[in-house]
PDB file of C-alpha atoms in Angstrom:
ATOM      1  CA  UNK A   1       4.223   1.424 -32.943  1.00 63.00           C
ATOM      2  CA  UNK A   2       1.942   0.798 -30.124  1.00 66.00           C
ATOM      3  CA  UNK A   3       4.474  -2.058 -28.417  1.00 71.00           C
ATOM      4  CA  UNK A   4       7.120   0.562 -28.550  1.00 72.00           C
ATOM      5  CA  UNK A   5       4.671   3.114 -27.190  1.00 77.00           C
ATOM      6  CA  UNK A   6       3.618   0.389 -24.403  1.00 80.00           C
ATOM      7  CA  UNK A   7       6.987  -0.331 -23.458  1.00 83.00           C
ATOM      8  CA  UNK A   8       8.218   3.273 -22.820  1.00 84.00           C
ATOM      9  CA  UNK A   9       4.890   3.904 -20.607  1.00 83.00           C
ATOM     10  CA  UNK A  10       6.288   0.978 -18.668  1.00 84.00           C
ATOM     11  CA  UNK A  11       9.408   2.274 -18.397  1.00 86.00           C
ATOM     12  CA  UNK A  12       8.355   5.700 -17.137  1.00 86.00           C
ATOM     13  CA  UNK A  13       6.068   3.962 -14.705  1.00 83.00           C
ATOM     14  CA  UNK A  14       8.950   1.643 -13.206  1.00 86.00           C
ATOM     15  CA  UNK A  15      10.904   4.610 -12.966  1.00 87.00           C
ATOM     16  CA  UNK A  16       8.785   6.977 -11.255  1.00 84.00           C
ATOM     17  CA  UNK A  17       6.963   5.034  -9.000  1.00 85.00           C
ATOM     18  CA  UNK A  18       9.947   2.214  -8.178  1.00 85.00           C
ATOM     19  CA  UNK A  19       7.628  -0.415  -9.017  1.00 84.00           C
ATOM     20  CA  UNK A  20       8.850  -3.343 -11.357  1.00 84.00           C
ATOM     21  CA  UNK A  21       5.660  -5.586 -10.970  1.00 85.00           C
ATOM     22  CA  UNK A  22       4.307  -5.588 -15.018  1.00 86.00           C
ATOM     23  CA  UNK A  23       0.695  -6.550 -13.910  1.00 87.00           C
ATOM     24  CA  UNK A  24       0.738  -3.048 -11.703  1.00 85.00           C
ATOM     25  CA  UNK A  25       2.266  -1.085 -13.973  1.00 83.00           C
ATOM     26  CA  UNK A  26      -0.075  -1.881 -16.541  1.00 86.00           C
ATOM     27  CA  UNK A  27      -3.132  -1.436 -13.855  1.00 86.00           C
ATOM     28  CA  UNK A  28      -1.503   2.224 -14.093  1.00 85.00           C
ATOM     29  CA  UNK A  29      -1.395   2.799 -17.419  1.00 85.00           C
ATOM     30  CA  UNK A  30      -4.998   1.754 -18.187  1.00 85.00           C
ATOM     31  CA  UNK A  31      -6.222   4.658 -15.973  1.00 85.00           C
ATOM     32  CA  UNK A  32      -5.015   6.966 -18.924  1.00 87.00           C
ATOM     33  CA  UNK A  33      -6.271  10.588 -16.950  1.00 87.00           C
ATOM     34  CA  UNK A  34      -3.886   9.016 -14.028  1.00 84.00           C
ATOM     35  CA  UNK A  35      -1.243   8.442 -16.272  1.00 86.00           C
ATOM     36  CA  UNK A  36      -0.951  11.336 -18.032  1.00 86.00           C
ATOM     37  CA  UNK A  37      -0.833  13.189 -14.397  1.00 87.00           C
ATOM     38  CA  UNK A  38       2.473  11.207 -13.273  1.00 85.00           C
ATOM     39  CA  UNK A  39       3.957  11.717 -16.654  1.00 85.00           C
ATOM     40  CA  UNK A  40       3.635  15.671 -16.116  1.00 86.00           C
ATOM     41  CA  UNK A  41       4.186  15.516 -12.195  1.00 86.00           C
ATOM     42  CA  UNK A  42       7.002  14.407  -9.759  1.00 87.00           C
ATOM     43  CA  UNK A  43       5.337  11.697  -7.019  1.00 88.00           C
ATOM     44  CA  UNK A  44       6.432  10.475  -4.219  1.00 88.00           C
ATOM     45  CA  UNK A  45       5.258   7.435  -1.696  1.00 88.00           C
ATOM     46  CA  UNK A  46       3.564   7.478   1.112  1.00 87.00           C
ATOM     47  CA  UNK A  47       6.874   6.327   3.468  1.00 84.00           C
ATOM     48  CA  UNK A  48       9.035   8.638   2.040  1.00 84.00           C
ATOM     49  CA  UNK A  49       6.495  11.632   2.190  1.00 83.00           C
ATOM     50  CA  UNK A  50       6.511  10.428   6.120  1.00 80.00           C
ATOM     51  CA  UNK A  51      10.173  10.165   6.174  1.00 76.00           C
ATOM     52  CA  UNK A  52      11.154  13.440   4.180  1.00 76.00           C
ATOM     53  CA  UNK A  53       8.632  15.886   5.495  1.00 74.00           C
ATOM     54  CA  UNK A  54       8.923  14.656   9.155  1.00 71.00           C
ATOM     55  CA  UNK A  55       4.937  14.552   9.699  1.00 73.00           C
ATOM     56  CA  UNK A  56       2.508  11.931  11.798  1.00 72.00           C
ATOM     57  CA  UNK A  57       0.967   9.337  10.016  1.00 76.00           C
ATOM     58  CA  UNK A  58      -2.208  10.133  11.285  1.00 74.00           C
ATOM     59  CA  UNK A  59      -1.990  13.905  10.072  1.00 76.00           C
ATOM     60  CA  UNK A  60      -1.598  12.652   6.141  1.00 81.00           C
ATOM     61  CA  UNK A  61      -4.793  10.464   7.092  1.00 82.00           C
ATOM     62  CA  UNK A  62      -6.437  13.004   8.140  1.00 79.00           C
ATOM     63  CA  UNK A  63      -5.847  14.866   5.018  1.00 82.00           C
ATOM     64  CA  UNK A  64      -6.917  12.218   2.264  1.00 85.00           C
ATOM     65  CA  UNK A  65      -9.767  11.820   4.433  1.00 83.00           C
ATOM     66  CA  UNK A  66     -10.884  15.586   4.416  1.00 82.00           C
ATOM     67  CA  UNK A  67     -10.100  15.503   0.331  1.00 83.00           C
ATOM     68  CA  UNK A  68      -7.296  17.941   1.368  1.00 82.00           C
ATOM     69  CA  UNK A  69      -4.826  16.335  -0.695  1.00 85.00           C
ATOM     70  CA  UNK A  70      -5.744  14.319  -3.638  1.00 86.00           C
ATOM     71  CA  UNK A  71      -3.372  10.950  -4.119  1.00 89.00           C
ATOM     72  CA  UNK A  72      -3.412   7.299  -5.776  1.00 88.00           C
ATOM     73  CA  UNK A  73      -2.986   3.582  -5.394  1.00 88.00           C
ATOM     74  CA  UNK A  74      -0.975   0.753  -7.310  1.00 85.00           C
ATOM     75  CA  UNK A  75      -4.209  -0.709  -8.316  1.00 86.00           C
ATOM     76  CA  UNK A  76      -4.830   2.633 -10.669  1.00 85.00           C
ATOM     77  CA  UNK A  77      -7.298   4.209  -8.714  1.00 86.00           C
ATOM     78  CA  UNK A  78      -7.399   8.156  -7.670  1.00 86.00           C
ATOM     79  CA  UNK A  79      -8.427   9.484  -4.231  1.00 87.00           C
ATOM     80  CA  UNK A  80      -9.794   5.893  -3.306  1.00 85.00           C
ATOM     81  CA  UNK A  81      -7.638   3.543  -1.084  1.00 83.00           C
ATOM     82  CA  UNK A  82      -7.525  -0.016  -1.639  1.00 81.00           C
ATOM     83  CA  UNK A  83      -6.672  -2.822   0.713  1.00 80.00           C
ATOM     84  CA  UNK A  84      -2.803  -4.277   0.320  1.00 80.00           C
ATOM     85  CA  UNK A  85      -1.864  -1.513  -2.326  1.00 85.00           C
ATOM     86  CA  UNK A  86       0.631   1.572  -2.208  1.00 89.00           C
ATOM     87  CA  UNK A  87      -0.062   4.950  -1.634  1.00 89.00           C
ATOM     88  CA  UNK A  88       1.575   7.715  -3.862  1.00 90.00           C
ATOM     89  CA  UNK A  89       0.881  11.698  -4.036  1.00 90.00           C
ATOM     90  CA  UNK A  90       1.843  14.252  -6.260  1.00 88.00           C
ATOM     91  CA  UNK A  91       4.976  16.387  -4.841  1.00 85.00           C
ATOM     92  CA  UNK A  92       4.148  19.528  -5.859  1.00 83.00           C
ATOM     93  CA  UNK A  93       0.902  19.866  -4.350  1.00 83.00           C
ATOM     94  CA  UNK A  94       2.406  17.899  -1.052  1.00 81.00           C
ATOM     95  CA  UNK A  95       4.897  21.205  -0.664  1.00 76.00           C
ATOM     96  CA  UNK A  96       2.110  23.255  -0.985  1.00 72.00           C
ATOM     97  CA  UNK A  97      -0.233  21.920   1.549  1.00 72.00           C
ATOM     98  CA  UNK A  98       2.558  20.951   4.399  1.00 69.00           C
ATOM     99  CA  UNK A  99       4.549  24.499   3.334  1.00 58.00           C
ATOM    100  CA  UNK A 100       1.322  25.935   4.599  1.00 45.00           C
ATOM    101  CA  UNK A 101       0.566  24.093   7.556  1.00 42.00           C
ATOM    102  CA  UNK A 102       3.991  24.286   8.751  1.00 40.00           C
ATOM    103  CA  UNK A 103       4.010  28.055   8.716  1.00 38.00           C
ATOM    104  CA  UNK A 104       1.070  28.823  10.129  1.00 34.00           C
ATOM    105  CA  UNK A 105       0.160  25.735  12.055  1.00 42.00           C
ATOM    106  CA  UNK A 106       3.028  24.778  13.864  1.00 46.00           C
ATOM    107  CA  UNK A 107       2.129  24.199  17.268  1.00 48.00           C
ATOM    108  CA  UNK A 108       1.065  20.727  17.073  1.00 45.00           C
ATOM    109  CA  UNK A 109       3.880  19.561  15.240  1.00 50.00           C
ATOM    110  CA  UNK A 110       6.316  20.918  17.142  1.00 51.00           C
ATOM    111  CA  UNK A 111       5.403  20.270  20.554  1.00 54.00           C
ATOM    112  CA  UNK A 112       4.463  16.732  19.266  1.00 58.00           C
ATOM    113  CA  UNK A 113       8.095  16.136  18.006  1.00 66.00           C
ATOM    114  CA  UNK A 114       9.752  17.776  20.826  1.00 70.00           C
ATOM    115  CA  UNK A 115       7.431  15.415  23.354  1.00 72.00           C
ATOM    116  CA  UNK A 116       8.725  12.077  21.472  1.00 74.00           C
ATOM    117  CA  UNK A 117      12.396  13.327  20.889  1.00 77.00           C
ATOM    118  CA  UNK A 118      12.569  13.699  24.925  1.00 75.00           C
ATOM    119  CA  UNK A 119      10.687  10.850  25.722  1.00 78.00           C
ATOM    120  CA  UNK A 120      13.553   8.712  23.401  1.00 80.00           C
ATOM    121  CA  UNK A 121      16.024  10.639  25.132  1.00 79.00           C
ATOM    122  CA  UNK A 122      14.891   9.139  28.224  1.00 78.00           C
ATOM    123  CA  UNK A 123      14.255   6.037  27.209  1.00 81.00           C
ATOM    124  CA  UNK A 124      17.511   5.684  25.799  1.00 81.00           C
ATOM    125  CA  UNK A 125      19.215   6.725  29.249  1.00 78.00           C
ATOM    126  CA  UNK A 126      17.575   3.883  31.608  1.00 79.00           C
ATOM    127  CA  UNK A 127      16.393   1.299  28.800  1.00 80.00           C
ATOM    128  CA  UNK A 128      18.172  -1.308  26.914  1.00 83.00           C
ATOM    129  CA  UNK A 129      18.779  -1.231  23.226  1.00 83.00           C
ATOM    130  CA  UNK A 130      16.169  -3.218  22.001  1.00 84.00           C
ATOM    131  CA  UNK A 131      13.354  -1.055  24.005  1.00 84.00           C
ATOM    132  CA  UNK A 132      15.062   1.956  22.596  1.00 83.00           C
ATOM    133  CA  UNK A 133      14.999   0.836  18.639  1.00 85.00           C
ATOM    134  CA  UNK A 134      11.226  -0.313  19.300  1.00 83.00           C
ATOM    135  CA  UNK A 135      10.213   3.258  20.671  1.00 81.00           C
ATOM    136  CA  UNK A 136      12.067   4.917  17.900  1.00 83.00           C
ATOM    137  CA  UNK A 137      10.410   2.685  15.130  1.00 84.00           C
ATOM    138  CA  UNK A 138       7.005   3.739  17.221  1.00 81.00           C
ATOM    139  CA  UNK A 139       7.412   7.265  18.236  1.00 77.00           C
ATOM    140  CA  UNK A 140       9.951   8.826  15.577  1.00 76.00           C
ATOM    141  CA  UNK A 141       9.210   6.558  12.365  1.00 76.00           C
ATOM    142  CA  UNK A 142       5.293   6.547  13.156  1.00 75.00           C
ATOM    143  CA  UNK A 143       5.124   2.743  12.803  1.00 79.00           C
ATOM    144  CA  UNK A 144       2.524   0.972  13.667  1.00 78.00           C
ATOM    145  CA  UNK A 145       2.501  -2.254  15.975  1.00 80.00           C
ATOM    146  CA  UNK A 146       1.979  -4.502  13.032  1.00 82.00           C
ATOM    147  CA  UNK A 147       4.694  -3.172  10.990  1.00 83.00           C
ATOM    148  CA  UNK A 148       7.360  -3.343  14.095  1.00 84.00           C
ATOM    149  CA  UNK A 149       6.257  -6.475  14.803  1.00 85.00           C
ATOM    150  CA  UNK A 150       6.749  -7.802  11.168  1.00 85.00           C
ATOM    151  CA  UNK A 151      10.041  -5.978  11.058  1.00 85.00           C
ATOM    152  CA  UNK A 152      11.249  -7.578  14.551  1.00 83.00           C
ATOM    153  CA  UNK A 153       9.775 -11.087  13.794  1.00 85.00           C
ATOM    154  CA  UNK A 154       8.128 -10.518  17.221  1.00 85.00           C
ATOM    155  CA  UNK A 155       4.123 -10.828  17.347  1.00 86.00           C
ATOM    156  CA  UNK A 156       2.320  -7.659  18.125  1.00 84.00           C
ATOM    157  CA  UNK A 157       1.061  -8.804  21.653  1.00 85.00           C
ATOM    158  CA  UNK A 158       4.921  -8.632  22.417  1.00 86.00           C
ATOM    159  CA  UNK A 159       5.227  -5.676  20.739  1.00 85.00           C
ATOM    160  CA  UNK A 160       2.480  -4.268  23.016  1.00 85.00           C
ATOM    161  CA  UNK A 161       3.533  -6.015  25.884  1.00 86.00           C
ATOM    162  CA  UNK A 162       7.122  -4.096  25.388  1.00 85.00           C
ATOM    163  CA  UNK A 163       5.868  -0.744  24.775  1.00 83.00           C
ATOM    164  CA  UNK A 164       3.402  -0.834  27.961  1.00 83.00           C
ATOM    165  CA  UNK A 165       6.598  -1.699  29.975  1.00 83.00           C
ATOM    166  CA  UNK A 166       9.068   0.767  28.727  1.00 81.00           C
ATOM    167  CA  UNK A 167       6.053   3.278  29.242  1.00 80.00           C
ATOM    168  CA  UNK A 168       5.326   2.764  32.705  1.00 82.00           C
ATOM    169  CA  UNK A 169       9.247   2.503  33.352  1.00 82.00           C
ATOM    170  CA  UNK A 170       9.413   6.114  31.662  1.00 78.00           C
ATOM    171  CA  UNK A 171       6.626   7.648  33.447  1.00 77.00           C
ATOM    172  CA  UNK A 172       8.320   6.647  36.627  1.00 79.00           C
ATOM    173  CA  UNK A 173      11.808   8.165  35.814  1.00 75.00           C
ATOM    174  CA  UNK A 174      10.156  11.163  34.318  1.00 71.00           C
ATOM    175  CA  UNK A 175       8.837  11.587  37.642  1.00 72.00           C
ATOM    176  CA  UNK A 176      11.639  11.360  39.809  1.00 71.00           C
ATOM    177  CA  UNK A 177      13.802  13.426  37.192  1.00 66.00           C
ATOM    178  CA  UNK A 178      10.938  16.195  37.623  1.00 63.00           C
ATOM    179  CA  UNK A 179      11.591  16.271  41.155  1.00 63.00           C
ATOM    180  CA  UNK A 180      14.929  17.482  40.507  1.00 56.00           C
ATOM    181  CA  UNK A 181      14.845  19.239  37.173  1.00 55.00           C
ATOM    182  CA  UNK A 182      11.791  21.372  37.680  1.00 55.00           C
ATOM    183  CA  UNK A 183      11.774  22.791  33.925  1.00 55.00           C
ATOM    184  CA  UNK A 184      11.262  19.088  33.029  1.00 53.00           C
ATOM    185  CA  UNK A 185       7.617  19.282  34.556  1.00 56.00           C
ATOM    186  CA  UNK A 186       6.056  20.778  31.752  1.00 62.00           C
ATOM    187  CA  UNK A 187       6.975  17.904  29.133  1.00 62.00           C
ATOM    188  CA  UNK A 188       6.073  15.655  31.752  1.00 60.00           C
ATOM    189  CA  UNK A 189       2.502  17.039  32.165  1.00 65.00           C
ATOM    190  CA  UNK A 190       2.442  16.771  28.205  1.00 66.00           C
ATOM    191  CA  UNK A 191       3.295  13.122  27.987  1.00 69.00           C
ATOM    192  CA  UNK A 192       0.931  12.381  30.773  1.00 70.00           C
ATOM    193  CA  UNK A 193      -1.723  14.232  28.988  1.00 70.00           C
ATOM    194  CA  UNK A 194      -1.245  12.323  25.817  1.00 72.00           C
ATOM    195  CA  UNK A 195      -1.034   9.236  27.502  1.00 75.00           C
ATOM    196  CA  UNK A 196      -4.598   9.799  29.606  1.00 72.00           C
ATOM    197  CA  UNK A 197      -6.316  10.714  26.080  1.00 74.00           C
ATOM    198  CA  UNK A 198      -5.113   8.314  24.345  1.00 75.00           C
ATOM    199  CA  UNK A 199      -6.426   5.905  27.081  1.00 74.00           C
ATOM    200  CA  UNK A 200      -9.704   7.020  26.671  1.00 73.00           C
ATOM    201  CA  UNK A 201      -9.850   7.030  23.560  1.00 74.00           C
ATOM    202  CA  UNK A 202      -9.289   3.300  23.654  1.00 75.00           C
ATOM    203  CA  UNK A 203     -11.266   2.446  26.356  1.00 73.00           C
ATOM    204  CA  UNK A 204     -14.233   4.315  24.190  1.00 74.00           C
ATOM    205  CA  UNK A 205     -13.336   2.106  21.426  1.00 72.00           C
ATOM    206  CA  UNK A 206     -13.119  -0.836  23.068  1.00 69.00           C
ATOM    207  CA  UNK A 207     -16.419  -0.239  24.868  1.00 70.00           C
ATOM    208  CA  UNK A 208     -18.133   0.435  21.597  1.00 68.00           C
ATOM    209  CA  UNK A 209     -16.759  -2.413  19.647  1.00 68.00           C
ATOM    210  CA  UNK A 210     -18.314  -4.599  22.498  1.00 67.00           C
ATOM    211  CA  UNK A 211     -21.568  -2.909  22.557  1.00 61.00           C
ATOM    212  CA  UNK A 212     -22.005  -3.497  18.526  1.00 59.00           C
ATOM    213  CA  UNK A 213     -20.399  -7.039  19.325  1.00 59.00           C
ATOM    214  CA  UNK A 214     -22.960  -8.049  21.695  1.00 58.00           C
ATOM    215  CA  UNK A 215     -25.842  -6.029  19.887  1.00 57.00           C
ATOM    216  CA  UNK A 216     -25.246  -8.035  16.582  1.00 50.00           C
ATOM    217  CA  UNK A 217     -24.712 -11.108  18.443  1.00 58.00           C
ATOM    218  CA  UNK A 218     -28.006 -10.672  20.181  1.00 52.00           C
ATOM    219  CA  UNK A 219     -30.262  -9.784  16.853  1.00 53.00           C
ATOM    220  CA  UNK A 220     -28.534 -12.874  15.205  1.00 55.00           C
ATOM    221  CA  UNK A 221     -29.401 -15.407  18.297  1.00 55.00           C
ATOM    222  CA  UNK A 222     -33.025 -14.176  17.581  1.00 56.00           C
ATOM    223  CA  UNK A 223     -33.357 -15.114  14.483  1.00 71.00           C
ATOM    224  CA  UNK A 224     -35.372 -18.481  13.804  1.00 74.00           C
ATOM    225  CA  UNK A 225     -33.270 -20.594  11.881  1.00 71.00           C
ATOM    226  CA  UNK A 226     -30.068 -19.699  14.324  1.00 71.00           C
ATOM    227  CA  UNK A 227     -31.993 -21.079  17.143  1.00 71.00           C
ATOM    228  CA  UNK A 228     -33.139 -23.869  14.899  1.00 74.00           C
ATOM    229  CA  UNK A 229     -29.377 -24.634  14.219  1.00 72.00           C
ATOM    230  CA  UNK A 230     -28.470 -24.336  17.990  1.00 73.00           C
ATOM    231  CA  UNK A 231     -30.948 -26.939  19.105  1.00 72.00           C
ATOM    232  CA  UNK A 232     -30.229 -29.591  16.237  1.00 71.00           C
ATOM    233  CA  UNK A 233     -26.370 -28.716  17.197  1.00 75.00           C
ATOM    234  CA  UNK A 234     -25.588 -28.218  13.783  1.00 74.00           C
ATOM    235  CA  UNK A 235     -22.423 -25.962  12.642  1.00 75.00           C
ATOM    236  CA  UNK A 236     -23.634 -22.184  12.663  1.00 72.00           C
ATOM    237  CA  UNK A 237     -20.935 -21.708   9.828  1.00 75.00           C
ATOM    238  CA  UNK A 238     -22.907 -23.475   6.960  1.00 73.00           C
ATOM    239  CA  UNK A 239     -25.329 -20.068   6.872  1.00 73.00           C
ATOM    240  CA  UNK A 240     -22.942 -18.765   5.661  1.00 75.00           C
ATOM    241  CA  UNK A 241     -21.517 -20.850   3.100  1.00 75.00           C
ATOM    242  CA  UNK A 242     -22.932 -20.507  -0.643  1.00 80.00           C
ATOM    243  CA  UNK A 243     -24.806 -23.248  -1.918  1.00 73.00           C
ATOM    244  CA  UNK A 244     -22.637 -23.726  -4.598  1.00 73.00           C
ATOM    245  CA  UNK A 245     -19.810 -24.343  -3.153  1.00 72.00           C
ATOM    246  CA  UNK A 246     -20.267 -27.229  -1.141  1.00 67.00           C
ATOM    247  CA  UNK A 247     -20.516 -30.544  -3.502  1.00 63.00           C
ATOM    248  CA  UNK A 248     -22.165 -32.794  -0.596  1.00 70.00           C
ATOM    249  CA  UNK A 249     -25.582 -30.704  -1.130  1.00 72.00           C
ATOM    250  CA  UNK A 250     -27.260 -32.650  -3.597  1.00 76.00           C
ATOM    251  CA  UNK A 251     -29.079 -29.905  -5.227  1.00 76.00           C
ATOM    252  CA  UNK A 252     -29.440 -30.027  -9.031  1.00 81.00           C
ATOM    253  CA  UNK A 253     -28.220 -26.936 -11.467  1.00 79.00           C
ATOM    254  CA  UNK A 254     -31.665 -26.142 -11.894  1.00 80.00           C
ATOM    255  CA  UNK A 255     -32.378 -25.582  -8.497  1.00 78.00           C
ATOM    256  CA  UNK A 256     -28.951 -23.517  -7.947  1.00 78.00           C
ATOM    257  CA  UNK A 257     -29.646 -21.466 -10.889  1.00 80.00           C
ATOM    258  CA  UNK A 258     -33.326 -20.810 -10.100  1.00 78.00           C
ATOM    259  CA  UNK A 259     -32.261 -19.651  -6.557  1.00 78.00           C
ATOM    260  CA  UNK A 260     -28.788 -17.636  -7.870  1.00 79.00           C
ATOM    261  CA  UNK A 261     -31.230 -15.630 -10.273  1.00 77.00           C
ATOM    262  CA  UNK A 262     -33.389 -14.678  -7.415  1.00 77.00           C
ATOM    263  CA  UNK A 263     -30.322 -13.265  -5.217  1.00 79.00           C
ATOM    264  CA  UNK A 264     -30.251 -16.304  -3.024  1.00 80.00           C
ATOM    265  CA  UNK A 265     -26.252 -17.161  -2.851  1.00 79.00           C
ATOM    266  CA  UNK A 266     -25.939 -18.702   1.073  1.00 80.00           C
ATOM    267  CA  UNK A 267     -27.909 -21.215   3.073  1.00 75.00           C
ATOM    268  CA  UNK A 268     -29.401 -18.255   5.004  1.00 78.00           C
ATOM    269  CA  UNK A 269     -30.509 -16.435   2.229  1.00 77.00           C
ATOM    270  CA  UNK A 270     -32.421 -19.674   1.581  1.00 75.00           C
ATOM    271  CA  UNK A 271     -33.567 -20.134   4.909  1.00 75.00           C
ATOM    272  CA  UNK A 272     -34.902 -16.897   5.663  1.00 78.00           C
ATOM    273  CA  UNK A 273     -37.699 -17.325   2.353  1.00 77.00           C
ATOM    274  CA  UNK A 274     -41.110 -19.244   2.726  1.00 81.00           C
ATOM    275  CA  UNK A 275     -42.318 -21.669   0.216  1.00 78.00           C
ATOM    276  CA  UNK A 276     -44.547 -18.808  -1.230  1.00 81.00           C
ATOM    277  CA  UNK A 277     -41.398 -16.522  -1.738  1.00 79.00           C
ATOM    278  CA  UNK A 278     -39.590 -19.772  -3.479  1.00 77.00           C
ATOM    279  CA  UNK A 279     -42.582 -20.840  -5.867  1.00 79.00           C
ATOM    280  CA  UNK A 280     -42.633 -17.018  -7.168  1.00 81.00           C
ATOM    281  CA  UNK A 281     -38.929 -17.608  -8.478  1.00 79.00           C
ATOM    282  CA  UNK A 282     -39.072 -17.355 -12.306  1.00 79.00           C
ATOM    283  CA  UNK A 283     -38.648 -20.556 -13.978  1.00 76.00           C
ATOM    284  CA  UNK A 284     -38.929 -22.584 -10.365  1.00 78.00           C
ATOM    285  CA  UNK A 285     -41.632 -25.591 -10.965  1.00 80.00           C
ATOM    286  CA  UNK A 286     -43.202 -27.712  -8.660  1.00 81.00           C
ATOM    287  CA  UNK A 287     -40.899 -30.409  -8.853  1.00 83.00           C
ATOM    288  CA  UNK A 288     -37.841 -28.077  -8.206  1.00 80.00           C
ATOM    289  CA  UNK A 289     -39.420 -26.389  -5.404  1.00 78.00           C
ATOM    290  CA  UNK A 290     -40.005 -30.003  -3.696  1.00 82.00           C
ATOM    291  CA  UNK A 291     -36.466 -30.955  -4.034  1.00 81.00           C
ATOM    292  CA  UNK A 292     -35.458 -27.533  -2.485  1.00 79.00           C
ATOM    293  CA  UNK A 293     -38.471 -28.271   0.398  1.00 79.00           C
ATOM    294  CA  UNK A 294     -37.438 -32.159   0.839  1.00 82.00           C
ATOM    295  CA  UNK A 295     -33.386 -31.284   0.886  1.00 80.00           C
ATOM    296  CA  UNK A 296     -34.081 -28.911   4.051  1.00 77.00           C
ATOM    297  CA  UNK A 297     -35.703 -31.209   5.578  1.00 77.00           C
ATOM    298  CA  UNK A 298     -33.425 -34.331   5.305  1.00 76.00           C
ATOM    299  CA  UNK A 299     -30.386 -32.089   5.836  1.00 77.00           C
ATOM    300  CA  UNK A 300     -31.422 -29.812   8.377  1.00 76.00           C
ATOM    301  CA  UNK A 301     -34.910 -31.087   9.834  1.00 77.00           C
ATOM    302  CA  UNK A 302     -35.922 -27.327   8.824  1.00 75.00           C
ATOM    303  CA  UNK A 303     -39.520 -27.116   7.486  1.00 76.00           C
ATOM    304  CA  UNK A 304     -39.645 -24.283   5.711  1.00 77.00           C
ATOM    305  CA  UNK A 305     -42.905 -21.973   6.382  1.00 77.00           C
ATOM    306  CA  UNK A 306     -45.822 -21.631   4.032  1.00 73.00           C
TER     307      UNK A 306
END
């Protein structure tokens, strides 16, 4: 009976979610609360939701981020995203939310869709077919640069180059058309405003990432053990390597177990401690302590502070 019930549950998940991987199916079944909800309600995948309701992907992401909508993943988690998993929503809930949004707050979506449709029509008049296809994927289908690159079998950098090139030529064509079609000036201004805001956001994000990386790099270089490695031309990647992973390091099992129990897993963790800290570790005897100190001196020319 138990086996029959499990097979029925697997068939239900396979039918409703359209997935065949048995491990994924059992992950979902393992969450009883989630399985009960799926068995009682209709569900819709993230990609199908965007296509069916013609909404921007960023709009749906904001709803998830703000907790406006509930969702689940193929990992069996509820309201929590996980890398490499697919996202599903409950159809009845999405119909209520999107229906309200469309009825009472249509301005942004209507303007956004109208502008994108206008841009695609202009591109069709002036650009080669492959550029038109790329922009339809980017604007109409709400696909990311990574997704486009994967589907067209080209690099992400090439996708960005094509988008930038077509964008510049489209702006030029819009300006030319505006000289003869004054009614199109409003659409052109909307497009220019959108591109200007996107560029400002990108510049701010790039500056933030550069400042963050610069500060992190400065903090790392200021550390004593990093300066020691640079001075003796030792590979910095060794600092992040776990003590148990490098078979060439001759530490005994007892030493490794003592360090692991104290939360010291990488070489960098070890170099941040002094002799007094290591001596206080439980089960750390004098012989094991000397083994660690001598190993650091022989291998990395590092004299552990007292």
